[in-house]
Structure formats: C-alpha cells, structure tokens
C-alpha cells in the first residue's frame, strides 16, 4: 500500500470518514505534492454523514442521501478503502483492516491519523442497549422515521385504548441539541400526520423529553434554552428535568421520579463516547477520548482529531477539552493535516485554536434557536440562520443543492411520509453500535 515497486514513498493513512477525516484527507492532497507521500483513507462508510441534519431525516423532511457526502467525490489521488480498522500495531506501524469479505491487512503506515469519531453513549441501565433507539447514523435516522410512522398505524388499528395510547407515546432521553431537535421535529411530524388518521385523537398523542440536567439545550445558554423550552411546551411536549431512566423494556420505561410510562418508543440521545477501536488501543485518554497535545499529536507519527480526540480548549474557563462537535472536527482535521505535512518537510506545524462560532437548533415548523457568534436569536431569524449555516457547512455543492431543493419543496408541499422498511430492527439497535458491529452500516 505504500507506493509502487520502484519508488518508496512514506505512507500516510487516515482512519475514519467523518468530518475530521474527510477534511484531513482533502487538506493532505493540497499540502503534499504527489511525490511526497502515498495517501490512504480507510473508512467503514463510503460517505461522510452530515449528522447535524439527522433529525430532519428522522422527521422525513430530508431524504437520507441528501446528507451523505461521498468520500471519493472530494478526493483525486487518495486511495479510498471501505473497511474497518480493528487494531493498530504501533511497534510494527501496521493496521489490521477488515472489509466485508475478510481481512485486507496488515496495512503499513509511516504517519497515522485517527479520526474514528464517536458512538452513542449508553449507561448500564437495564434494557437501554436492547430497546432504545439511537440517532447517530443514517441507518438509525431512517429506522426511527419508519418506527414512528409505524406507531401511528399500529395505534390506528389497536383494539385496546391503553395500547393505542402507548403507541402514541414517545419518549426522548437527553435534552442536548440532538435530543431536543429530534423530539421537536418528530413531534411536529406526528402532529401534522394525525389529520390523516381520523380514528386517532390528538389528545392521545404524547411526547416527553427527559433529562437529568436542570435545563434543556445547555449548549446554548439559559436564555435560549428557556426560549426553546417555552416553544416546545406550548406545542404540548412534556419536559421532565432532573429525571433519569432507571429501566426499560419493549413496552414501558421506569423513571427516577417513580413514574412508569407505557410506550414502544424511547429515543436515546444522552451524549457520545469513542468507538470500540479507541477503547481497545490502551492509549492515554481523557473521558475516553485520546489525549492529544495542542498540535493534535498522540505519539511519534500518530495524530488524532474530532470526537475521538481530547484536546485542551485554551478558551475554556474550566480547563475543559474542546467539545465533540462537527465545527471542531473539521477544523482539527485541517490542522492535523498541516502537522502531518510539516512532519514530511512540507510547511510548518500549527497549534489548534478555535473559538466556538455558536450553535443552532431547529425545532421544526418555523421555530428555531441560534447563537451565531454569541448573538442570541429565536423564531424566524434563528430559522434563517440555521438553514443558511447548514447550507454553508455541508461540504459538497451537490448535497447543498439537493438539501436546498428539499427545503423549498417542503414550503409548498408536505413531506412524503412512507415507511420504506429498508432497515432491519437489529441494525438500528444501540447494542450493535457499542460492540462495533454497527460500524460497517
Ligand atoms: C444528531 C446529531 C446532531 C449534531 N448536530 C451538530 C451541530 O449542529 N453542530 C455541530 O458542530 N456538531 C453536531 N453534531 C456532532 C457532530 O456530528 C460530530 O461532532 C462530528 O460528526 C464528529 O466528527 P468526527 O470526524 O470526529 O467523527 P464522525 O463524523 O463520527 O466520523 C467518524 C467516522 O469514522 C468511521 N469509523 C469509526 N470507527 C472506525 C474504524 N474502526 N475503522 C474505520 N472507520 C471507522 C465511522 O464509520 C465514521 O464514518 C451532531 C451529532 C449528531 C449525532
């Protein structure tokens, strides 16, 4: 994998096709002349998933392909390998790589970039890994969309009123931006779908958002969190703060406030944790993420960036690491590429420093909250900023055009609600993600 028979060039390998890996691979192509190194990009998926728009896929407002950016589309001379890295041998400088049909390793590296992202964090709460639904991948988003629509159908044909109410009860655990956006957008979808079910009563539709924290959307500060809470409560969402899940099965959830809720839908969005490979490497970590220096370097010849990496945030008052966001992952990918290129004699190394540009949260309908560059916005102004930000941040013109076209179409026509049933239930279970079995999805 490191060059043709006559010319031995150093081999640079990037592992993980998310924001950090995609931007690193693109920057390496620009920074390193072809004769300086052979470039290889190994990723379990053949696309970057633009995860900030996953809630819109779950709510049926965007087709899944709209937010899948093909890795090969942005790269010219990098060898792209769709496979999973199972292990790293730091002494021999090789990777153990598995494709669908079996092992394709060992793969040699002279410079290694680890950008394997994160998976949904589960807790040892009984039933969670088996019954809760995540929203970290396109597979999960498509499954969640189908699952919610199916609950409306099952409620419509339920003979028992209690079963009908359980089918129409939806619980989202975790009120950060993923959970709040997902709850708000799916609640909006179910409410607008209900007029197609004359047999179902609106008052039986119940959405709950549960979090142990004292507020929702803590990332956006108390003012915008309060505004978001007001908006979703006005639509009928029940918010239970200071509350956690103590157990669940396929038909009910027990909460720490003593309540038991009959439901067939629990969406689990309580944060992220590094994937199995990172946990398996036995390298120094902070909160599970690989501890890198301010050049994003892990050890000699090895760098890490994005959700998998813990880099100290010099702007943090509490000496925290940069948060796991796409905003940081993509910028870290570029800085890491500069430092890898510098180690091969091309350019000078850089430290990573980036002050948050703010966050946006789309609450469905015309509602949104946003804090671009520290300016708090709500309502239509926030909605415009949110949409504009995503169009700007999507790293491909083809995806941007299609997302923009879907949004314009949604203004004049209701999104098409149909269960395609293309995802097996087992493929969308959190247990699969945790063991790494879901990585190839
Ligand atoms: C629903 C949702 C909404 C979000 N909204 C926002 C937002 O509004 N703004 C924001 O800034 N951030 C947001 N985020 C967070 C953002 O998506 C992540 O911080 C970002 O994706 C991290 O990028 P990454 O490159 O580190 O990892 P990822 O994007 O997770 O990519 C990692 C890649 O590595 C691959 N991989 C993993 N292990 C292996 C292996 N062993 N071998 C080969 N490949 C492997 C994975 O398949 C994946 O392709 C959101 C996340 C979610 C889930």
Tab-separated table of C-alpha atoms and ligand atoms in Angstrom:
chain	number	residue	atom	x	y	z
A	1	UNK	CA	0.000	0.000	0.000
A	2	UNK	CA	2.962	2.335	0.198
A	3	UNK	CA	3.864	3.222	-3.343
A	4	UNK	CA	4.778	1.294	-6.495
A	5	UNK	CA	7.585	-1.256	-6.762
A	6	UNK	CA	10.369	1.222	-7.605
A	7	UNK	CA	9.571	4.276	-5.522
A	8	UNK	CA	9.261	4.040	-1.736
A	9	UNK	CA	7.258	6.999	-0.541
A	10	UNK	CA	6.116	7.477	3.041
A	11	UNK	CA	2.614	6.149	3.610
A	12	UNK	CA	0.080	8.496	5.258
A	13	UNK	CA	-3.083	6.731	6.432
A	14	UNK	CA	-6.249	8.444	7.668
A	15	UNK	CA	-8.763	6.228	9.541
A	16	UNK	CA	-12.438	7.289	9.745
A	17	UNK	CA	-14.517	9.100	7.113
A	18	UNK	CA	-16.303	11.710	9.211
A	19	UNK	CA	-15.722	15.473	9.399
A	20	UNK	CA	-12.171	15.263	10.736
A	21	UNK	CA	-11.037	12.521	8.352
A	22	UNK	CA	-12.683	13.989	5.239
A	23	UNK	CA	-11.204	17.447	5.790
A	24	UNK	CA	-7.815	15.964	6.719
A	25	UNK	CA	-7.683	13.834	3.548
A	26	UNK	CA	-8.631	16.823	1.354
A	27	UNK	CA	-6.020	19.046	3.027
A	28	UNK	CA	-3.293	16.369	2.709
A	29	UNK	CA	-3.921	16.230	-1.062
A	30	UNK	CA	-3.473	20.012	-1.256
A	31	UNK	CA	-0.468	20.246	1.078
A	32	UNK	CA	1.616	17.280	-0.055
A	33	UNK	CA	2.951	17.048	-3.627
A	34	UNK	CA	2.227	13.609	-5.199
A	35	UNK	CA	5.865	12.511	-4.873
A	36	UNK	CA	5.964	13.392	-1.142
A	37	UNK	CA	3.690	10.593	0.116
A	38	UNK	CA	1.112	7.939	-0.714
A	39	UNK	CA	-2.266	8.764	0.783
A	40	UNK	CA	-4.754	6.154	2.006
A	41	UNK	CA	-8.153	6.854	3.565
A	42	UNK	CA	-9.811	3.914	5.354
A	43	UNK	CA	-13.414	4.286	6.440
A	44	UNK	CA	-16.195	1.933	7.426
A	45	UNK	CA	-18.681	4.033	5.442
A	46	UNK	CA	-18.164	5.305	1.884
A	47	UNK	CA	-19.620	8.691	2.830
A	48	UNK	CA	-19.411	11.427	5.419
A	49	UNK	CA	-22.716	11.674	7.295
A	50	UNK	CA	-23.650	15.344	7.847
A	51	UNK	CA	-25.096	14.455	11.269
A	52	UNK	CA	-26.456	17.919	12.220
A	53	UNK	CA	-29.289	17.217	9.764
A	54	UNK	CA	-30.085	13.679	11.011
A	55	UNK	CA	-33.161	14.930	12.923
A	56	UNK	CA	-34.573	16.201	9.591
A	57	UNK	CA	-34.050	12.743	8.060
A	58	UNK	CA	-35.793	11.147	11.053
A	59	UNK	CA	-38.674	13.615	10.623
A	60	UNK	CA	-38.915	12.806	6.909
A	61	UNK	CA	-38.078	16.342	5.803
A	62	UNK	CA	-34.876	15.252	4.021
A	63	UNK	CA	-34.074	12.109	2.072
A	64	UNK	CA	-31.134	10.214	3.674
A	65	UNK	CA	-28.876	10.584	0.606
A	66	UNK	CA	-29.108	14.379	0.811
A	67	UNK	CA	-26.789	14.395	3.829
A	68	UNK	CA	-24.428	11.595	2.717
A	69	UNK	CA	-21.335	13.178	1.147
A	70	UNK	CA	-19.418	10.550	-0.907
A	71	UNK	CA	-15.786	10.371	0.267
A	72	UNK	CA	-14.456	9.732	-3.233
A	73	UNK	CA	-16.193	12.818	-4.663
A	74	UNK	CA	-13.844	15.224	-2.928
A	75	UNK	CA	-10.574	13.323	-3.440
A	76	UNK	CA	-8.411	12.872	-6.535
A	77	UNK	CA	-5.324	10.812	-5.693
A	78	UNK	CA	-6.052	9.334	-2.286
A	79	UNK	CA	-6.657	5.596	-2.185
A	80	UNK	CA	-10.063	5.206	-0.502
A	81	UNK	CA	-10.662	1.841	1.195
A	82	UNK	CA	-14.080	0.950	2.582
A	83	UNK	CA	-13.182	-1.224	5.545
A	84	UNK	CA	-12.933	-1.220	9.309
A	85	UNK	CA	-9.679	-0.889	11.241
A	86	UNK	CA	-9.770	-3.481	14.007
A	87	UNK	CA	-6.373	-2.895	15.593
A	88	UNK	CA	-3.219	-0.756	15.430
A	89	UNK	CA	0.258	-2.217	15.944
A	90	UNK	CA	2.347	0.811	16.961
A	91	UNK	CA	5.658	-1.116	17.030
A	92	UNK	CA	5.335	-2.573	13.520
A	93	UNK	CA	3.428	0.502	12.261
A	94	UNK	CA	0.621	-1.566	10.757
A	95	UNK	CA	-3.154	-1.628	10.846
A	96	UNK	CA	-5.354	-4.698	10.935
A	97	UNK	CA	-8.053	-3.938	8.388
A	98	UNK	CA	-11.276	-5.879	7.748
A	99	UNK	CA	-13.509	-5.436	4.721
A	100	UNK	CA	-16.879	-7.129	4.197
A	101	UNK	CA	-15.242	-10.137	2.546
A	102	UNK	CA	-12.464	-10.564	5.136
A	103	UNK	CA	-9.070	-9.212	6.177
A	104	UNK	CA	-7.156	-6.897	3.824
A	105	UNK	CA	-4.306	-6.168	6.200
A	106	UNK	CA	-1.808	-5.614	7.501
A	107	UNK	CA	-1.588	-2.083	6.126
A	108	UNK	CA	1.656	-0.202	6.768
A	109	UNK	CA	1.760	3.450	7.856
A	110	UNK	CA	4.532	5.979	8.380
A	111	UNK	CA	2.110	8.697	9.513
A	112	UNK	CA	-1.258	7.774	11.042
A	113	UNK	CA	-4.320	9.991	11.581
A	114	UNK	CA	-7.049	8.550	13.832
A	115	UNK	CA	-10.424	10.206	13.232
A	116	UNK	CA	-12.858	7.471	14.222
A	117	UNK	CA	-15.478	9.799	15.750
A	118	UNK	CA	-17.871	8.550	18.385
A	119	UNK	CA	-20.851	6.307	19.098
A	120	UNK	CA	-23.925	6.908	21.252
A	121	UNK	CA	-23.160	6.702	24.957
A	122	UNK	CA	-25.232	4.119	26.805
A	123	UNK	CA	-25.454	3.637	30.556
A	124	UNK	CA	-25.723	0.335	32.389
A	125	UNK	CA	-29.473	0.991	32.723
A	126	UNK	CA	-31.405	-2.267	32.224
A	127	UNK	CA	-32.945	-2.534	28.755
A	128	UNK	CA	-31.293	0.504	27.155
A	129	UNK	CA	-28.859	-1.279	24.805
A	130	UNK	CA	-31.613	-3.648	23.666
A	131	UNK	CA	-34.682	-1.434	23.354
A	132	UNK	CA	-33.629	2.218	22.960
A	133	UNK	CA	-33.198	3.780	19.526
A	134	UNK	CA	-30.209	5.993	18.710
A	135	UNK	CA	-29.730	8.827	16.226
A	136	UNK	CA	-26.064	8.796	15.280
A	137	UNK	CA	-26.142	7.237	11.820
A	138	UNK	CA	-28.296	7.422	8.683
A	139	UNK	CA	-29.418	3.853	9.316
A	140	UNK	CA	-30.728	4.855	12.736
A	141	UNK	CA	-32.400	8.015	11.399
A	142	UNK	CA	-34.215	6.083	8.663
A	143	UNK	CA	-35.243	3.384	11.114
A	144	UNK	CA	-36.554	5.949	13.615
A	145	UNK	CA	-38.614	7.635	10.893
A	146	UNK	CA	-40.226	4.340	9.889
A	147	UNK	CA	-40.705	3.280	13.505
A	148	UNK	CA	-42.578	6.465	14.481
A	149	UNK	CA	-44.863	6.271	11.431
A	150	UNK	CA	-45.495	2.601	12.210
A	151	UNK	CA	-46.619	3.507	15.742
A	152	UNK	CA	-49.328	5.750	14.246
A	153	UNK	CA	-50.532	2.861	12.067
A	154	UNK	CA	-50.482	0.400	14.985
A	155	UNK	CA	-52.320	2.889	17.203
A	156	UNK	CA	-54.954	3.279	14.496
A	157	UNK	CA	-55.724	-0.435	14.430
A	158	UNK	CA	-55.306	-1.094	18.184
A	159	UNK	CA	-58.467	-2.545	19.782
A	160	UNK	CA	-57.375	-1.683	23.316
A	161	UNK	CA	-57.412	2.088	24.182
A	162	UNK	CA	-54.424	1.603	26.537
A	163	UNK	CA	-52.408	0.016	23.720
A	164	UNK	CA	-53.424	2.867	21.412
A	165	UNK	CA	-52.167	5.448	23.945
A	166	UNK	CA	-48.890	3.527	24.445
A	167	UNK	CA	-48.311	3.502	20.676
A	168	UNK	CA	-48.907	7.273	20.625
A	169	UNK	CA	-46.484	7.934	23.495
A	170	UNK	CA	-42.919	8.828	22.522
A	171	UNK	CA	-40.073	9.453	24.937
A	172	UNK	CA	-36.753	11.132	24.140
A	173	UNK	CA	-33.967	10.827	26.726
A	174	UNK	CA	-31.331	13.584	26.646
A	175	UNK	CA	-32.187	17.245	26.074
A	176	UNK	CA	-28.994	18.460	24.406
A	177	UNK	CA	-29.170	19.661	20.815
A	178	UNK	CA	-29.627	16.145	19.365
A	179	UNK	CA	-32.449	15.154	21.715
A	180	UNK	CA	-34.243	18.490	21.706
A	181	UNK	CA	-34.145	18.869	17.910
A	182	UNK	CA	-35.234	15.257	17.416
A	183	UNK	CA	-38.105	15.467	19.897
A	184	UNK	CA	-39.293	18.809	18.493
A	185	UNK	CA	-39.093	17.786	14.848
A	186	UNK	CA	-40.656	14.351	15.304
A	187	UNK	CA	-43.414	15.790	17.458
A	188	UNK	CA	-44.115	18.269	14.650
A	189	UNK	CA	-44.205	15.390	12.136
A	190	UNK	CA	-46.627	13.266	14.170
A	191	UNK	CA	-48.904	16.226	14.861
A	192	UNK	CA	-49.150	17.108	11.174
A	193	UNK	CA	-49.636	13.443	10.207
A	194	UNK	CA	-52.508	12.947	12.624
A	195	UNK	CA	-55.115	14.547	10.350
A	196	UNK	CA	-54.656	11.531	8.043
A	197	UNK	CA	-55.852	9.243	10.845
A	198	UNK	CA	-59.475	10.174	11.561
A	199	UNK	CA	-59.650	7.408	14.176
A	200	UNK	CA	-56.866	8.889	16.337
A	201	UNK	CA	-57.387	11.689	18.855
A	202	UNK	CA	-54.872	14.470	19.143
A	203	UNK	CA	-55.088	14.441	22.926
A	204	UNK	CA	-53.778	10.842	22.927
A	205	UNK	CA	-50.534	11.927	21.241
A	206	UNK	CA	-47.900	12.352	23.954
A	207	UNK	CA	-44.261	13.421	23.644
A	208	UNK	CA	-41.887	13.538	26.621
A	209	UNK	CA	-38.367	14.940	26.805
A	210	UNK	CA	-36.420	13.701	29.835
A	211	UNK	CA	-33.052	14.844	31.163
A	212	UNK	CA	-31.122	14.654	34.399
A	213	UNK	CA	-29.882	18.231	33.868
A	214	UNK	CA	-31.871	21.215	35.180
A	215	UNK	CA	-32.338	22.750	31.716
A	216	UNK	CA	-32.673	21.839	28.048
A	217	UNK	CA	-30.130	22.841	25.391
A	218	UNK	CA	-27.412	23.757	27.940
A	219	UNK	CA	-25.014	24.312	24.982
A	220	UNK	CA	-26.993	27.433	24.015
A	221	UNK	CA	-27.165	29.032	27.467
A	222	UNK	CA	-30.105	29.636	29.823
A	223	UNK	CA	-31.850	32.310	27.731
A	224	UNK	CA	-32.119	30.288	24.513
A	225	UNK	CA	-32.676	27.047	26.431
A	226	UNK	CA	-35.617	28.769	28.150
A	227	UNK	CA	-36.977	30.029	24.811
A	228	UNK	CA	-36.740	26.539	23.289
A	229	UNK	CA	-38.463	25.048	26.343
A	230	UNK	CA	-41.297	27.589	26.042
A	231	UNK	CA	-41.741	26.776	22.316
A	232	UNK	CA	-41.909	23.008	22.638
A	233	UNK	CA	-44.049	23.121	25.806
A	234	UNK	CA	-46.555	25.365	24.012
A	235	UNK	CA	-46.894	22.565	21.450
A	236	UNK	CA	-47.712	20.082	24.188
A	237	UNK	CA	-44.302	18.476	24.840
A	238	UNK	CA	-43.869	17.312	28.445
A	239	UNK	CA	-40.413	18.144	29.773
A	240	UNK	CA	-39.123	16.307	32.832
A	241	UNK	CA	-35.872	17.760	34.140
A	242	UNK	CA	-33.768	16.311	36.952
A	243	UNK	CA	-35.128	12.928	35.883
A	244	UNK	CA	-33.425	9.819	34.519
A	245	UNK	CA	-34.439	6.431	33.176
A	246	UNK	CA	-33.994	3.578	35.667
A	247	UNK	CA	-35.139	0.665	33.473
A	248	UNK	CA	-36.952	-0.091	30.259
A	249	UNK	CA	-38.318	-2.929	28.156
A	250	UNK	CA	-40.202	-3.128	24.867
A	251	UNK	CA	-43.409	-1.648	26.287
A	252	UNK	CA	-42.571	0.623	29.226
A	253	UNK	CA	-39.998	2.918	30.802
A	254	UNK	CA	-39.407	3.492	34.504
A	255	UNK	CA	-38.258	6.967	35.539
A	256	UNK	CA	-36.327	8.075	38.612
A	257	UNK	CA	-39.322	10.191	39.734
A	258	UNK	CA	-41.203	6.903	40.319
A	259	UNK	CA	-43.387	7.148	37.208
A	260	UNK	CA	-43.725	4.299	34.712
A	261	UNK	CA	-44.657	5.280	31.162
A	262	UNK	CA	-46.229	2.819	28.716
A	263	UNK	CA	-44.512	3.342	25.377
A	264	UNK	CA	-42.950	1.433	22.496
A	265	UNK	CA	-40.556	4.268	21.572
A	266	UNK	CA	-37.559	5.501	23.516
A	267	UNK	CA	-35.006	7.619	21.652
A	268	UNK	CA	-31.647	7.669	23.446
A	269	UNK	CA	-29.526	10.799	22.948
A	270	UNK	CA	-27.523	11.218	26.141
A	271	UNK	CA	-24.213	12.059	24.501
A	272	UNK	CA	-21.385	10.231	22.783
A	273	UNK	CA	-18.387	8.105	23.636
A	274	UNK	CA	-15.417	6.984	21.494
A	275	UNK	CA	-15.923	3.880	19.341
A	276	UNK	CA	-14.634	0.360	20.146
A	277	UNK	CA	-11.278	0.822	18.369
A	278	UNK	CA	-10.278	3.776	20.585
A	279	UNK	CA	-11.243	1.903	23.742
A	280	UNK	CA	-9.229	-1.095	22.560
A	281	UNK	CA	-5.931	0.782	21.941
A	282	UNK	CA	-4.947	1.258	25.617
A	283	UNK	CA	-3.544	4.728	24.940
A	284	UNK	CA	-3.771	7.711	27.342
A	285	UNK	CA	-7.329	9.062	27.324
A	286	UNK	CA	-9.349	11.845	28.954
A	287	UNK	CA	-13.027	10.926	29.411
A	288	UNK	CA	-12.451	8.096	26.957
A	289	UNK	CA	-11.061	10.346	24.188
A	290	UNK	CA	-7.444	10.025	23.028
A	291	UNK	CA	-5.372	12.656	24.852
A	292	UNK	CA	-3.559	14.748	22.202
A	293	UNK	CA	-1.299	17.798	22.575
A	294	UNK	CA	-2.083	21.217	21.105
A	295	UNK	CA	-0.671	20.019	17.752
A	296	UNK	CA	-3.225	17.153	17.913
A	297	UNK	CA	-0.355	14.678	18.178
A	298	UNK	CA	-0.799	11.477	20.152
A	299	UNK	CA	2.683	9.982	19.896
A	300	UNK	CA	5.522	9.863	17.373
A	301	UNK	CA	3.998	9.681	13.867
A	302	UNK	CA	0.416	9.452	15.180
A	303	UNK	CA	-2.237	12.185	15.380
A	304	UNK	CA	-5.933	12.184	16.335
A	305	UNK	CA	-8.748	14.684	15.734
A	306	UNK	CA	-12.502	15.124	16.091
A	307	UNK	CA	-14.788	13.374	18.589
A	308	UNK	CA	-12.176	10.650	19.247
A	309	UNK	CA	-9.564	13.166	20.410
A	310	UNK	CA	-9.344	15.191	23.625
A	311	UNK	CA	-7.516	18.491	23.020
A	312	UNK	CA	-7.450	21.162	25.725
A	313	UNK	CA	-9.573	24.192	24.880
A	314	UNK	CA	-7.451	27.263	25.781
A	315	UNK	CA	-10.605	29.428	25.776
A	316	UNK	CA	-12.340	27.255	28.384
A	317	UNK	CA	-12.618	28.731	31.894
A	318	UNK	CA	-12.766	25.238	33.393
A	319	UNK	CA	-9.723	23.807	31.560
A	320	UNK	CA	-12.069	21.541	29.587
A	321	UNK	CA	-11.373	19.834	26.260
A	322	UNK	CA	-12.907	21.099	23.041
A	323	UNK	CA	-16.470	19.754	22.809
A	324	UNK	CA	-17.229	16.924	20.338
A	325	UNK	CA	-18.774	18.977	17.536
A	326	UNK	CA	-18.527	18.980	13.750
A	327	UNK	CA	-17.299	22.561	13.936
A	328	UNK	CA	-14.141	21.463	15.763
A	329	UNK	CA	-13.754	18.109	13.989
A	330	UNK	CA	-13.498	19.659	10.533
A	331	UNK	CA	-11.066	22.387	11.613
A	332	UNK	CA	-8.970	19.937	13.600
A	333	UNK	CA	-8.813	17.708	10.509
A	334	UNK	CA	-7.191	20.527	8.541
A	335	UNK	CA	-4.699	21.454	11.293
A	336	UNK	CA	-3.785	17.795	11.768
A	337	UNK	CA	-3.135	17.509	8.008
A	338	UNK	CA	-0.845	20.572	8.194
A	339	UNK	CA	1.125	18.984	11.008
A	340	UNK	CA	1.439	15.662	9.202
A	341	UNK	CA	2.615	17.501	6.068
A	342	UNK	CA	5.094	19.505	8.178
A	343	UNK	CA	6.489	16.246	9.600
A	344	UNK	CA	7.259	15.258	5.988
A	345	UNK	CA	9.022	18.548	5.293
A	346	UNK	CA	6.092	20.410	3.695
A	347	UNK	CA	5.118	23.593	5.536
A	348	UNK	CA	5.262	24.482	9.225
A	349	UNK	CA	3.368	22.867	12.121
A	350	UNK	CA	0.411	24.673	13.721
A	351	UNK	CA	-1.320	24.504	17.067
A	352	UNK	CA	-5.094	24.044	17.118
A	353	UNK	CA	-7.020	27.051	18.462
A	354	UNK	CA	-10.628	27.748	17.596
A	355	UNK	CA	-13.253	29.742	19.450
A	356	UNK	CA	-16.799	28.365	19.067
A	357	UNK	CA	-18.822	30.129	16.385
A	358	UNK	CA	-22.029	29.212	18.206
A	359	UNK	CA	-24.715	26.601	17.745
A	360	UNK	CA	-28.075	26.346	16.028
A	361	UNK	CA	-31.111	24.186	16.872
A	362	UNK	CA	-34.045	23.668	14.517
A	363	UNK	CA	-37.248	22.979	16.464
A	364	UNK	CA	-39.475	22.118	13.476
A	365	UNK	CA	-42.118	24.309	11.820
A	366	UNK	CA	-40.947	27.926	11.910
A	367	UNK	CA	-39.283	27.564	15.317
A	368	UNK	CA	-35.532	27.594	15.959
A	369	UNK	CA	-32.971	28.997	18.377
A	370	UNK	CA	-29.454	30.017	17.401
A	371	UNK	CA	-26.434	31.823	18.799
A	372	UNK	CA	-24.241	32.799	15.850
A	373	UNK	CA	-21.049	34.484	17.114
A	374	UNK	CA	-22.646	34.946	20.533
A	375	UNK	CA	-25.800	36.747	19.283
A	376	UNK	CA	-28.935	35.068	20.689
A	377	UNK	CA	-31.714	34.603	18.101
A	378	UNK	CA	-35.144	32.968	18.202
A	379	UNK	CA	-38.061	32.499	15.768
A	380	UNK	CA	-37.799	33.155	12.017
A	381	UNK	CA	-34.428	34.968	12.303
A	382	UNK	CA	-32.942	31.913	14.023
A	383	UNK	CA	-34.592	29.674	11.439
A	384	UNK	CA	-32.962	31.550	8.551
A	385	UNK	CA	-29.547	31.485	10.265
A	386	UNK	CA	-29.947	27.745	10.986
A	387	UNK	CA	-30.781	26.862	7.380
A	388	UNK	CA	-28.078	29.166	5.975
A	389	UNK	CA	-25.477	27.713	8.361
A	390	UNK	CA	-26.203	24.125	7.307
A	391	UNK	CA	-26.055	25.016	3.608
A	392	UNK	CA	-22.695	26.717	4.203
A	393	UNK	CA	-21.317	23.874	6.335
A	394	UNK	CA	-22.381	20.959	4.104
A	395	UNK	CA	-19.085	20.069	2.425
A	396	UNK	CA	-20.398	19.365	-1.093
A	397	UNK	CA	-22.201	21.502	-3.673
A	398	UNK	CA	-24.247	18.529	-4.931
A	399	UNK	CA	-25.597	17.865	-1.421
A	400	UNK	CA	-26.233	21.570	-0.811
A	401	UNK	CA	-28.345	21.884	-3.950
A	402	UNK	CA	-30.446	18.846	-3.081
A	403	UNK	CA	-30.933	19.844	0.566
A	404	UNK	CA	-31.939	23.363	-0.558
A	405	UNK	CA	-34.355	21.871	-3.097
A	406	UNK	CA	-35.964	19.623	-0.450
A	407	UNK	CA	-36.401	22.586	1.891
A	408	UNK	CA	-38.020	24.697	-0.844
A	409	UNK	CA	-40.313	21.793	-1.754
A	410	UNK	CA	-41.290	21.390	1.914
A	411	UNK	CA	-42.518	25.011	1.875
A	412	UNK	CA	-45.147	24.229	-0.747
A	413	UNK	CA	-45.825	20.542	-0.203
A	414	UNK	CA	-45.983	18.316	2.864
A	415	UNK	CA	-43.032	15.863	3.086
A	416	UNK	CA	-43.875	12.369	1.828
A	417	UNK	CA	-44.497	10.110	4.823
A	418	UNK	CA	-43.917	6.463	3.967
A	419	UNK	CA	-42.210	3.621	5.788
A	420	UNK	CA	-39.719	2.047	3.434
A	421	UNK	CA	-38.812	-0.751	5.846
A	422	UNK	CA	-35.307	-0.975	4.416
A	423	UNK	CA	-33.561	-1.153	7.783
A	424	UNK	CA	-33.656	-4.328	9.862
A	425	UNK	CA	-34.572	-3.603	13.517
A	426	UNK	CA	-31.346	-5.259	14.701
A	427	UNK	CA	-29.238	-2.870	12.578
A	428	UNK	CA	-30.650	0.124	14.440
A	429	UNK	CA	-30.156	-1.189	17.978
A	430	UNK	CA	-27.709	0.629	20.234
A	431	UNK	CA	-26.166	-2.688	21.314
A	432	UNK	CA	-24.815	-3.094	17.780
A	433	UNK	CA	-23.041	0.279	17.849
A	434	UNK	CA	-21.398	-0.426	21.193
A	435	UNK	CA	-19.790	-3.662	20.075
A	436	UNK	CA	-18.569	-2.164	16.837
A	437	UNK	CA	-20.779	-4.472	14.816
A	438	UNK	CA	-22.691	-1.436	13.582
A	439	UNK	CA	-19.669	0.373	12.182
A	440	UNK	CA	-19.966	-1.070	8.702
A	441	UNK	CA	-23.544	0.228	8.407
B	1	LIG	C1	-27.950	14.132	15.575
B	1	LIG	C2	-26.663	14.923	15.692
B	1	LIG	C3	-26.689	16.293	15.534
B	1	LIG	C4	-25.494	17.028	15.599
B	1	LIG	N1	-25.539	18.393	15.414
B	1	LIG	C5	-24.386	19.104	15.412
B	1	LIG	C6	-24.401	20.507	15.146
B	1	LIG	O1	-25.468	21.104	14.922
B	1	LIG	N2	-23.199	21.172	15.126
B	1	LIG	C7	-22.013	20.517	15.355
B	1	LIG	O2	-20.951	21.174	15.297
B	1	LIG	N3	-21.966	19.211	15.630
B	1	LIG	C8	-23.128	18.483	15.664
B	1	LIG	N4	-23.092	17.125	15.938
B	1	LIG	C9	-21.812	16.497	16.313
B	1	LIG	C10	-21.008	16.138	15.079
B	1	LIG	O3	-21.783	15.360	14.202
B	1	LIG	C11	-19.760	15.364	15.485
B	1	LIG	O4	-19.027	16.145	16.406
B	1	LIG	C12	-18.900	15.060	14.268
B	1	LIG	O5	-19.566	14.168	13.417
B	1	LIG	C13	-17.547	14.470	14.682
B	1	LIG	O6	-16.784	14.265	13.544
B	1	LIG	P1	-15.666	13.121	13.521
B	1	LIG	O7	-14.989	13.229	12.202
B	1	LIG	O8	-14.857	13.186	14.740
B	1	LIG	O9	-16.469	11.745	13.611
B	1	LIG	P2	-17.671	11.162	12.789
B	1	LIG	O10	-18.352	12.198	11.975
B	1	LIG	O11	-18.468	10.396	13.796
B	1	LIG	O12	-16.974	10.154	11.785
B	1	LIG	C14	-16.228	9.047	12.210
B	1	LIG	C15	-16.087	8.097	11.064
B	1	LIG	O13	-15.167	7.061	11.402
B	1	LIG	C16	-15.680	5.809	10.998
B	1	LIG	N5	-15.083	4.781	11.858
B	1	LIG	C17	-15.251	4.598	13.190
B	1	LIG	N6	-14.504	3.578	13.620
B	1	LIG	C18	-13.840	3.104	12.536
B	1	LIG	C19	-12.912	2.038	12.330
B	1	LIG	N7	-12.504	1.271	13.349
B	1	LIG	N8	-12.440	1.821	11.077
B	1	LIG	C20	-12.836	2.583	10.039
B	1	LIG	N9	-13.717	3.621	10.173
B	1	LIG	C21	-14.207	3.865	11.411
B	1	LIG	C22	-17.182	5.959	11.188
B	1	LIG	O14	-17.902	4.993	10.420
B	1	LIG	C23	-17.386	7.382	10.685
B	1	LIG	O15	-17.527	7.396	9.279
B	1	LIG	C24	-24.271	16.360	15.864
B	1	LIG	C25	-24.250	14.967	16.031
B	1	LIG	C26	-25.426	14.248	15.944
B	1	LIG	C27	-25.394	12.750	16.103
